[in-house]
Coordinates of C-alpha atoms in Angstrom, one line a residue:
Chain A
M1 CA 210.4 51.3 92.1
S2 CA 209.6 50.5 88.6
L3 CA 211.2 52.6 85.9
V4 CA 208.1 52.6 83.8
K5 CA 204.6 52.7 85.4
L6 CA 203.7 49.2 84.4
A7 CA 203.3 46.3 86.6
S8 CA 206.1 43.8 86.6
I9 CA 203.9 41.1 85.2
T10 CA 202.6 43.4 82.5
K11 CA 206.2 44.0 81.4
K12 CA 206.9 40.3 81.4
I13 CA 203.8 39.5 79.4
T14 CA 204.8 42.2 76.9
I15 CA 208.3 40.8 76.4
A16 CA 206.9 37.3 76.1
A17 CA 204.2 38.2 73.6
V18 CA 206.6 40.0 71.4
G19 CA 209.1 37.2 71.7
A20 CA 206.4 34.7 70.7
F21 CA 205.7 36.7 67.6
L22 CA 209.5 36.7 66.7
L23 CA 209.5 33.0 67.2
L24 CA 206.9 32.7 64.4
F25 CA 209.2 34.6 62.0
L26 CA 212.3 32.5 62.5
P27 CA 211.1 29.2 60.8
M28 CA 209.8 31.2 57.9
H29 CA 213.2 33.0 57.4
M30 CA 214.8 29.6 57.7
G31 CA 212.6 28.2 55.0
L32 CA 213.5 31.0 52.7
N33 CA 217.2 30.6 53.3
L34 CA 217.0 26.9 52.6
C35 CA 215.8 27.7 49.0
I36 CA 219.5 28.4 48.3
L37 CA 220.3 24.7 48.6
R38 CA 218.3 23.9 45.4
E39 CA 220.7 23.2 42.4
D40 CA 219.0 25.7 40.1
G41 CA 221.6 28.4 39.9
G42 CA 219.8 30.4 42.5
E43 CA 216.5 30.7 40.6
W44 CA 214.3 29.8 43.6
Y45 CA 216.4 31.9 46.0
R46 CA 216.3 35.0 43.7
N47 CA 212.5 34.6 43.3
V48 CA 212.0 34.4 47.0
C49 CA 214.2 37.4 47.6
H50 CA 212.2 39.3 44.9
F51 CA 209.0 38.3 46.6
M52 CA 210.1 39.3 50.0
G53 CA 211.5 42.6 48.7
T54 CA 208.5 43.7 46.8
N55 CA 205.3 42.2 48.3
W56 CA 203.3 44.8 50.2
I57 CA 202.0 42.4 52.9
V58 CA 205.6 41.4 53.6
K59 CA 206.5 45.1 53.8
I60 CA 203.8 45.6 56.5
F61 CA 205.1 42.7 58.5
E62 CA 208.6 44.0 58.1
V63 CA 207.7 47.2 60.0
I64 CA 205.9 45.2 62.7
L65 CA 208.8 42.9 63.0
I66 CA 211.4 45.7 63.4
L67 CA 209.1 47.4 66.0
S68 CA 208.8 44.0 67.8
V69 CA 212.5 43.6 68.0
L70 CA 212.8 47.2 69.4
V71 CA 210.1 46.7 72.0
H72 CA 211.7 43.3 73.0
V73 CA 215.1 45.0 73.5
V74 CA 213.8 48.1 75.3
V75 CA 211.7 46.1 77.8
A76 CA 214.6 43.6 78.3
I77 CA 216.9 46.5 79.2
L78 CA 214.3 48.1 81.5
L79 CA 213.8 44.8 83.3
T80 CA 217.5 44.3 83.7
I81 CA 218.1 47.7 85.1
E82 CA 215.2 47.2 87.6
N83 CA 216.5 43.8 88.5
R84 CA 220.0 45.1 89.1
K85 CA 218.7 47.8 91.3
A86 CA 216.8 45.3 93.4
R87 CA 220.1 43.9 94.7
P88 CA 222.5 46.9 95.2
V89 CA 225.0 44.8 97.3
R90 CA 225.9 41.5 95.6
Y91 CA 226.8 38.3 97.4
A92 CA 230.5 37.6 98.0
V93 CA 230.0 33.9 97.0
P94 CA 228.4 33.4 93.6
S95 CA 225.1 31.6 93.7
K96 CA 225.3 27.8 93.7
T97 CA 221.6 27.3 93.2
K98 CA 220.5 25.1 90.2
T99 CA 218.6 27.2 87.7
H100 CA 216.9 26.6 84.4
A101 CA 219.4 26.2 81.5
G102 CA 220.3 29.5 79.9
S103 CA 218.0 31.5 82.2
K104 CA 220.7 33.5 83.9
F105 CA 222.3 34.8 80.7
M106 CA 219.2 36.0 78.7
I107 CA 220.4 39.6 78.6
Y108 CA 223.8 38.5 77.4
T109 CA 222.7 35.9 74.8
G110 CA 220.1 38.4 73.7
G111 CA 222.7 41.1 73.4
V112 CA 224.9 38.9 71.2
V113 CA 221.9 38.1 69.0
F114 CA 221.1 41.8 68.7
A115 CA 224.7 42.6 67.8
F116 CA 224.6 39.9 65.2
L117 CA 221.3 41.3 63.9
I118 CA 223.0 44.6 63.2
I119 CA 225.8 42.9 61.3
H120 CA 223.2 40.9 59.4
F121 CA 221.3 44.0 58.5
I122 CA 224.3 45.8 57.2
N123 CA 225.2 42.7 55.1
F124 CA 221.8 41.9 53.7
Y125 CA 219.0 44.1 54.6
F126 CA 220.3 47.6 53.9
V127 CA 221.4 46.4 50.5
K128 CA 217.8 46.7 49.4
F129 CA 217.8 50.4 49.9
G130 CA 221.0 50.9 47.9
I131 CA 222.9 52.0 51.1
V132 CA 225.4 49.2 50.6
V133 CA 225.8 47.8 47.2
E134 CA 226.9 44.3 46.1
D135 CA 230.2 45.3 44.5
D136 CA 233.3 46.0 46.5
S137 CA 232.6 49.7 46.5
D138 CA 229.2 51.3 46.0
T139 CA 229.1 50.6 42.3
Y140 CA 227.6 48.3 39.7
T141 CA 229.2 46.5 36.8
V142 CA 227.3 45.5 33.6
E143 CA 228.6 43.2 30.8
V144 CA 228.5 45.1 27.4
E145 CA 227.6 41.8 25.6
D146 CA 224.6 41.2 28.0
L147 CA 223.4 44.7 27.5
Q148 CA 223.7 44.5 23.7
M149 CA 221.7 41.2 23.7
H150 CA 219.1 42.8 25.9
L151 CA 218.8 45.7 23.5
N152 CA 218.7 43.4 20.4
E153 CA 215.9 41.4 22.0
K154 CA 213.9 44.6 22.4
V155 CA 214.5 45.6 18.8
A156 CA 213.6 42.1 17.6
L157 CA 210.4 42.3 19.6
I158 CA 209.3 45.6 17.9
Q159 CA 210.1 44.2 14.4
E160 CA 208.2 41.0 15.1
E161 CA 205.1 43.0 16.3
M162 CA 205.3 45.2 13.1
M163 CA 205.7 42.1 10.8
S164 CA 202.7 40.4 12.4
G165 CA 200.7 43.6 12.0
K166 CA 200.1 44.2 15.6
I167 CA 201.4 47.7 15.4
S168 CA 201.6 50.1 12.4
Q169 CA 204.9 51.0 10.7
E170 CA 204.8 54.5 12.1
A171 CA 204.3 53.3 15.6
A172 CA 207.1 50.9 15.2
Q173 CA 209.4 53.6 14.0
E174 CA 208.4 55.8 16.9
Q175 CA 209.2 53.0 19.3
M176 CA 212.6 52.4 17.7
M177 CA 213.4 56.1 18.0
A178 CA 212.4 56.1 21.7
L179 CA 214.6 53.0 22.2
Q180 CA 217.6 54.6 20.5
L181 CA 217.1 57.7 22.6
E182 CA 217.0 55.7 25.8
Y183 CA 220.1 53.8 25.0
M184 CA 222.0 56.8 23.5
P185 CA 224.5 57.0 26.4
F186 CA 225.3 53.3 26.1
L187 CA 225.7 53.4 22.3
Q188 CA 227.8 56.6 22.6
V189 CA 230.1 55.0 25.2
L190 CA 230.5 52.0 22.9
Q191 CA 231.5 54.1 19.8
T192 CA 233.6 56.7 21.4
G193 CA 234.9 54.9 24.5
Q194 CA 234.0 58.1 26.4
P195 CA 233.7 58.7 29.3
S196 CA 236.7 56.4 29.7
E197 CA 236.3 55.8 33.4
K198 CA 232.9 54.1 32.8
I199 CA 234.2 51.5 30.4
S200 CA 236.7 48.8 31.1
K201 CA 240.0 48.8 29.1
D202 CA 239.0 45.8 27.0
G203 CA 235.7 47.4 26.3
E204 CA 233.7 44.4 27.6
E205 CA 232.2 45.9 30.7
L206 CA 230.6 49.1 31.9
I207 CA 232.2 49.8 35.2
N208 CA 231.9 52.1 38.2
L209 CA 228.2 52.8 37.7
T210 CA 226.2 54.4 40.4
K211 CA 222.5 53.5 40.6
E212 CA 221.6 56.6 38.6
E213 CA 224.2 55.9 36.0
L214 CA 223.1 52.3 35.8
V215 CA 219.6 53.6 34.7
Q216 CA 221.2 56.2 32.4
F217 CA 223.5 53.8 30.6
A218 CA 221.7 50.6 30.7
G219 CA 218.2 51.9 30.3
E220 CA 215.0 52.3 32.2
D221 CA 214.7 48.5 32.6
F222 CA 217.3 48.7 35.4
K223 CA 215.3 51.2 37.5
E224 CA 213.9 48.2 39.5
Y225 CA 217.3 46.5 39.5
E226 CA 217.7 44.3 42.6
P227 CA 220.9 43.3 44.1
D228 CA 221.8 39.7 43.5
F229 CA 221.3 38.1 46.9
Y230 CA 222.2 34.7 45.6
T231 CA 225.8 35.7 44.6
M232 CA 226.1 38.0 47.6
C233 CA 225.1 35.1 50.0
N234 CA 227.6 32.7 48.4
K235 CA 230.4 35.3 48.5
L236 CA 229.8 36.1 52.2
F237 CA 229.6 32.5 53.4
A238 CA 232.7 31.6 51.3
Q239 CA 234.6 33.7 53.9
P240 CA 235.4 31.3 56.7
M241 CA 235.5 34.2 59.3
Y242 CA 232.1 35.4 58.4
S243 CA 230.6 31.8 58.5
I244 CA 232.2 31.1 61.9
I245 CA 230.7 34.3 63.4
Y246 CA 227.4 33.3 61.8
L247 CA 227.5 29.8 63.3
L248 CA 228.5 31.0 66.7
A249 CA 225.7 33.5 66.8
L250 CA 223.3 30.6 66.0
V251 CA 224.6 28.6 69.0
I252 CA 223.9 31.6 71.2
L253 CA 220.5 32.1 69.6
G254 CA 219.7 28.4 70.4
I255 CA 220.6 28.9 74.1
H256 CA 218.4 32.1 74.1
L257 CA 215.5 30.3 72.5
F258 CA 215.5 27.3 74.8
H259 CA 214.8 29.4 77.9
A260 CA 212.7 31.8 75.9
I261 CA 210.2 29.2 74.8
N262 CA 209.9 27.6 78.3
S263 CA 209.5 31.1 79.7
I264 CA 206.8 32.2 77.4
F265 CA 204.5 29.4 78.6
Q266 CA 205.3 30.1 82.2
T267 CA 204.7 33.9 81.8
F268 CA 201.3 33.3 80.2
G269 CA 200.4 31.1 83.1
L270 CA 200.6 27.8 81.1
N271 CA 202.2 25.6 83.6
H272 CA 200.5 22.2 84.2
K273 CA 202.0 18.8 84.9
K274 CA 200.0 17.4 82.0
Y275 CA 201.9 19.3 79.4
N276 CA 205.0 20.7 81.1
K277 CA 207.2 17.9 79.7
A278 CA 205.8 18.6 76.2
I279 CA 206.8 22.3 76.5
E280 CA 210.3 21.3 77.5
Y281 CA 210.6 19.0 74.4
L282 CA 209.0 21.6 72.2
A283 CA 211.5 24.2 73.4
G284 CA 214.4 21.8 73.0
A285 CA 213.3 20.8 69.5
Y286 CA 212.8 24.4 68.4
A287 CA 216.1 25.6 69.9
V288 CA 218.0 22.9 68.0
I289 CA 216.1 22.6 64.7
V290 CA 215.7 26.3 63.8
P291 CA 219.4 27.3 64.4
L292 CA 220.5 24.1 62.7
G293 CA 218.3 25.0 59.7
F294 CA 220.0 28.3 59.5
A295 CA 223.4 26.7 59.9
I296 CA 223.0 24.4 56.9
V297 CA 223.4 27.4 54.5
P298 CA 226.9 28.5 55.5
L299 CA 228.0 24.9 56.0
F300 CA 226.7 24.0 52.5
V301 CA 228.4 27.0 51.0
M302 CA 231.7 26.3 52.8
F303 CA 231.9 22.6 52.2
C304 CA 229.7 21.6 49.3
K305 CA 230.5 24.4 46.8
Chain B
M3 CA 235.1 19.4 113.7
N4 CA 237.2 22.5 113.3
L5 CA 235.9 25.1 111.0
T6 CA 236.8 28.6 109.6
L7 CA 233.8 31.0 109.5
K8 CA 233.7 34.1 107.3
I9 CA 230.8 36.1 108.6
W10 CA 229.3 39.4 107.5
R11 CA 229.5 41.9 110.3
Q12 CA 227.6 45.2 110.0
E13 CA 226.8 47.6 112.9
N14 CA 223.5 48.9 111.4
A15 CA 221.7 49.6 108.1
R16 CA 223.9 52.7 107.4
A17 CA 227.3 51.3 108.5
K18 CA 229.7 49.8 106.2
G19 CA 229.9 46.1 106.6
R20 CA 232.8 43.7 106.3
F21 CA 233.7 40.0 106.6
E22 CA 235.3 38.8 109.8
T23 CA 237.0 35.5 110.1
Y24 CA 236.5 33.2 113.1
K25 CA 237.7 29.8 114.1
V26 CA 235.5 27.3 115.9
E27 CA 236.9 24.1 117.2
N28 CA 235.5 20.7 118.5
I29 CA 232.1 21.2 116.9
S30 CA 229.9 18.1 117.0
P31 CA 228.6 16.9 113.6
D32 CA 225.2 16.5 115.3
C33 CA 225.1 20.2 116.1
S34 CA 222.6 22.3 114.1
F35 CA 224.0 25.2 112.1
L36 CA 222.5 27.7 114.6
E37 CA 223.8 25.8 117.6
M38 CA 227.3 26.1 116.0
L39 CA 226.7 29.8 115.8
D40 CA 225.6 29.8 119.4
I41 CA 228.9 28.2 120.4
L42 CA 230.8 30.8 118.4
N43 CA 228.8 33.6 120.2
E44 CA 229.6 32.1 123.6
Q45 CA 233.2 32.4 122.7
L46 CA 232.8 35.9 121.5
V47 CA 230.9 36.9 124.7
D48 CA 233.7 35.3 126.8
K49 CA 236.2 37.6 125.0
L50 CA 233.9 40.5 125.7
S51 CA 233.2 41.2 122.0
H52 CA 229.8 41.6 120.3
P53 CA 228.1 38.3 119.4
V54 CA 227.1 37.7 115.8
C55 CA 223.4 38.7 115.4
F56 CA 221.2 36.3 113.5
D57 CA 217.4 35.7 113.4
N58 CA 215.9 32.6 114.8
D59 CA 212.9 31.5 116.8
C60 CA 211.2 28.1 116.7
R61 CA 214.3 26.1 115.5
E62 CA 212.1 23.5 114.0
G63 CA 211.6 24.9 110.5
I64 CA 208.1 26.3 110.8
C65 CA 208.4 29.9 111.9
G66 CA 210.4 31.4 109.0
M67 CA 212.6 33.6 111.1
C68 CA 216.0 32.0 110.4
G69 CA 217.7 32.6 107.1
L70 CA 221.4 32.7 106.2
Y71 CA 223.1 32.7 102.9
I72 CA 225.6 29.9 103.4
N73 CA 228.3 29.2 100.8
G74 CA 226.3 30.6 97.9
R75 CA 222.9 29.1 98.9
P76 CA 220.1 30.3 101.0
H77 CA 219.6 28.0 104.0
G78 CA 222.8 26.2 103.0
P79 CA 223.5 23.1 101.0
D80 CA 220.4 21.0 101.9
D81 CA 217.2 21.1 99.8
G82 CA 213.9 21.8 101.5
V83 CA 215.1 22.8 104.9
T84 CA 215.5 26.0 106.8
T85 CA 218.9 27.1 108.3
C86 CA 217.9 25.8 111.8
Q87 CA 217.4 22.3 110.3
L88 CA 220.8 22.2 108.7
H89 CA 223.3 20.1 110.6
M90 CA 227.0 20.3 110.7
R91 CA 227.4 16.8 109.4
R92 CA 226.7 18.3 106.0
F93 CA 230.2 20.0 106.2
K94 CA 233.6 18.5 106.3
D95 CA 236.3 19.0 109.0
G96 CA 238.5 22.0 108.1
D97 CA 235.9 23.6 105.8
T98 CA 235.6 27.4 105.4
I99 CA 232.0 28.5 105.6
V100 CA 231.0 31.9 104.2
I101 CA 227.8 33.3 105.9
E102 CA 226.0 36.3 104.4
P103 CA 222.7 38.0 105.2
W104 CA 219.9 38.0 102.6
R105 CA 220.8 40.6 100.0
A106 CA 217.9 42.6 98.5
R107 CA 217.1 46.3 98.5
P108 CA 213.6 45.7 100.2
F109 CA 215.4 43.7 103.0
P110 CA 217.7 46.3 104.6
I111 CA 220.2 44.9 107.1
I112 CA 219.4 45.6 110.7
R113 CA 222.6 44.2 112.1
D114 CA 225.1 41.6 111.0
L115 CA 223.0 38.7 109.6
V116 CA 219.6 40.1 110.6
V117 CA 217.5 41.7 107.8
D118 CA 214.3 43.6 108.0
R119 CA 211.6 41.6 106.2
T120 CA 208.7 44.0 106.9
A121 CA 208.3 44.3 103.1
F122 CA 206.7 40.9 103.1
D123 CA 204.2 42.0 105.8
K124 CA 203.3 45.1 103.7
I125 CA 202.6 42.9 100.7
I126 CA 200.3 40.7 102.8
Q127 CA 198.5 43.8 104.2
E128 CA 197.6 44.7 100.6
G129 CA 195.3 41.7 100.3
G130 CA 196.8 38.5 101.5
Y131 CA 193.7 37.7 103.5
V132 CA 189.9 37.1 103.3
S133 CA 188.1 40.2 104.7
V134 CA 184.8 38.8 105.7
T135 CA 184.3 37.9 109.3
T136 CA 183.9 34.2 109.3
G137 CA 182.3 33.7 112.7
G138 CA 182.7 30.3 114.4
V139 CA 184.4 27.3 112.9
P140 CA 182.2 26.1 110.0
D141 CA 181.1 22.5 109.8
G142 CA 183.4 20.2 108.0
N143 CA 182.4 19.8 104.3
A144 CA 179.9 22.6 104.7
I145 CA 181.7 24.3 101.7
P146 CA 182.5 21.7 99.1
I147 CA 186.1 21.9 98.0
P148 CA 187.7 19.4 95.6
K149 CA 190.5 17.4 97.4
K150 CA 193.0 18.4 94.7
N151 CA 192.3 22.1 95.2
A152 CA 192.5 21.7 99.0
D153 CA 195.9 20.0 98.6
E154 CA 197.3 22.6 96.3
A155 CA 196.0 25.4 98.5
M156 CA 197.6 23.7 101.5
D157 CA 200.9 23.3 99.6
A158 CA 200.9 27.0 98.8
A159 CA 199.9 27.9 102.4
A160 CA 203.0 26.1 103.6
C161 CA 205.1 29.3 102.8
I162 CA 206.7 30.5 106.0
G163 CA 207.7 33.9 104.5
C164 CA 211.4 33.4 105.3
G165 CA 212.5 35.2 102.2
A166 CA 214.8 32.5 100.7
C167 CA 213.1 33.0 97.4
V168 CA 214.1 36.6 97.3
A169 CA 217.6 35.8 98.5
A170 CA 218.1 33.1 95.9
C171 CA 216.7 35.0 92.9
K172 CA 219.3 36.8 90.8
N173 CA 216.8 39.6 90.5
A174 CA 215.7 39.7 94.2
S175 CA 212.2 39.0 93.0
A176 CA 209.4 38.1 95.5
M177 CA 207.2 36.4 92.9
L178 CA 207.2 33.0 94.6
F179 CA 206.2 34.5 98.0
V180 CA 203.4 36.6 96.5
S181 CA 202.2 33.9 94.2
A182 CA 202.0 31.4 97.1
K183 CA 199.6 33.6 99.0
V184 CA 197.6 34.6 95.8
S185 CA 197.4 30.9 94.8
Q186 CA 196.3 29.7 98.3
L187 CA 193.4 32.1 98.3
A188 CA 192.5 31.9 94.6
L189 CA 192.1 28.1 94.9
L190 CA 189.6 28.3 97.7
P191 CA 186.0 29.5 97.4
Q192 CA 186.5 31.8 100.4
G193 CA 189.2 33.7 98.5
K194 CA 187.4 33.9 95.2
P195 CA 185.3 37.1 95.7
E196 CA 188.4 39.2 96.3
A197 CA 190.8 37.4 93.9
A198 CA 190.9 40.1 91.2
R199 CA 191.5 43.0 93.6
R200 CA 194.0 40.9 95.7
V201 CA 196.3 39.9 92.9
Q202 CA 196.5 43.5 91.5
A203 CA 197.1 45.1 94.8
M204 CA 199.7 42.6 96.0
V205 CA 201.7 42.8 92.7
A206 CA 201.5 46.6 92.8
K207 CA 202.9 46.7 96.3
M208 CA 205.6 44.1 95.5
D209 CA 206.7 46.4 92.6
E210 CA 206.5 49.5 94.7
L211 CA 208.7 48.0 97.4
G212 CA 211.5 47.5 94.9
F213 CA 211.6 43.7 94.4
G214 CA 213.0 42.7 91.0
N215 CA 211.1 41.0 88.2
C216 CA 210.8 37.3 87.7
T217 CA 212.9 36.0 84.8
N218 CA 211.9 32.3 85.3
T219 CA 215.3 31.1 86.5
Y220 CA 213.4 29.1 89.2
A221 CA 216.2 29.6 91.8
C222 CA 213.3 30.4 94.2
E223 CA 211.7 27.0 93.7
A224 CA 215.1 25.3 94.1
E225 CA 215.8 27.0 97.5
C226 CA 212.4 27.2 99.1
P227 CA 212.5 25.3 102.4
K228 CA 208.8 24.6 102.0
Q229 CA 209.3 23.6 98.3
I230 CA 206.6 25.9 97.0
K231 CA 206.3 25.2 93.3
R232 CA 206.8 27.6 90.4
S233 CA 203.3 26.6 89.1
N234 CA 202.1 29.1 91.7
I235 CA 203.9 31.9 89.8
A236 CA 202.1 30.7 86.6
R237 CA 198.8 30.8 88.5
M238 CA 199.5 34.3 89.7
N239 CA 200.3 35.4 86.1
R240 CA 197.0 33.9 85.0
E241 CA 195.1 35.5 87.8
F242 CA 196.8 38.9 87.1
M243 CA 195.9 38.7 83.4
C244 CA 192.3 37.6 84.1
A245 CA 192.0 40.4 86.6
K246 CA 193.3 43.0 84.1
V247 CA 191.0 41.8 81.3
C248 CA 187.8 40.7 83.1
S249 CA 187.6 42.6 86.3
E250 CA 186.4 46.2 86.8
E251 CA 188.6 46.7 89.9

């Protein structure tokens, strides 16, 4: 009485294969996270985030990864429903049989990990699409001084090119005009202080900018503006509550992974006394090292910053 | 020994079951578990009430008929024995023992502690055999079989089909039972020609009958009175994959 017309072993192989693929992803994600530990003001971390957010190969894998998670979850739920149906009347005395560590709670540990994944997506992943923005509300803030420096640099560059004869005087003038036109809203807001809700009282910051306004006031250069994951990460983990939830989720993930890795080998028929011990050790090592690697980041932010 | 027994009583498959509490007194520690139930039944018959129904036959651990879920474990607290081989010395004076039938949808209750295990026969009928007529007994060593394979096949063949694996599994999965038969025949040259067809047919039947899916908890291995190993399940997974990929059947 299977819910989907697939053999039980086929379903198991599917969930194991997809799980194995997800296992490859975790150490990579961990490696990227650990870039935050470098004392370079977040240079590496921002570069990594930029690469992950823009590279097209990464984007393809992103789609495959999300589909894998969904397949894993759907098959897990299907199997659980079938398994529950196979024993309509439960035993009065709970089972006292010794079983493999973590194996009885896979659907629950998996559920916790999935719930955590949703929180994680809201906090980090969706930010990329501008659905949730780094500021308290959905807005950006830009320092006037920074923006002016940015503009001055661009003017200086044009002048330099004209002086060195790379471009003609007319072309330079044309470029200057275009630049002035592009930054007109910014210059206007500086001179007139209008619209007043977009500039802070001391006149040092442009505030309450939406993504469109950011481009409008701060120029086309901000079209590809990326949220600052480094600051965001530090801010989030500085909240003890968030870090504790994160760490707890990692413990649960470790329990899930320990049985998962053992299970993958068994499901693929790889059970042999020559290497069974090695599989146990591999699973144990992976289930400890990977969550620990992830845990270093919040612990570092909480205690070393 | 004086004991309190909480036993599942159910008139038939459709009736609603319930636990009944019985007291038995002066039980010898050397009594087997089934003999203790016999003593209880004598008392019940004396009082003109229905005896407790339970399956049993050989009472020496080789037929696979007996099978009770005792205090949260199939075949009781001992490892590697059937219920008939369990002795009362494993319990303490004054203990309360809860006795339940195997619980699984494919094993409907016939009465009290007796369940219908025809589902296992149906799975075997799908291919748990070698179809060629073998004629007379072949000469020893006429078919060369490595000792290791012969041993593993024999270990798998030790399955008595009692259903403890299904009873122990949190998913009521029959993977250990099916894999024991698949392994036994896959390891021997006589079983090879039909291996691909066999594993697919038996797994299909197992799924159809409503057994659950294996989640590698290995409760089956822990409770099997014949100590069938979980490596058989891995072998069945292997056989199944190979059959799906390589075979045309």
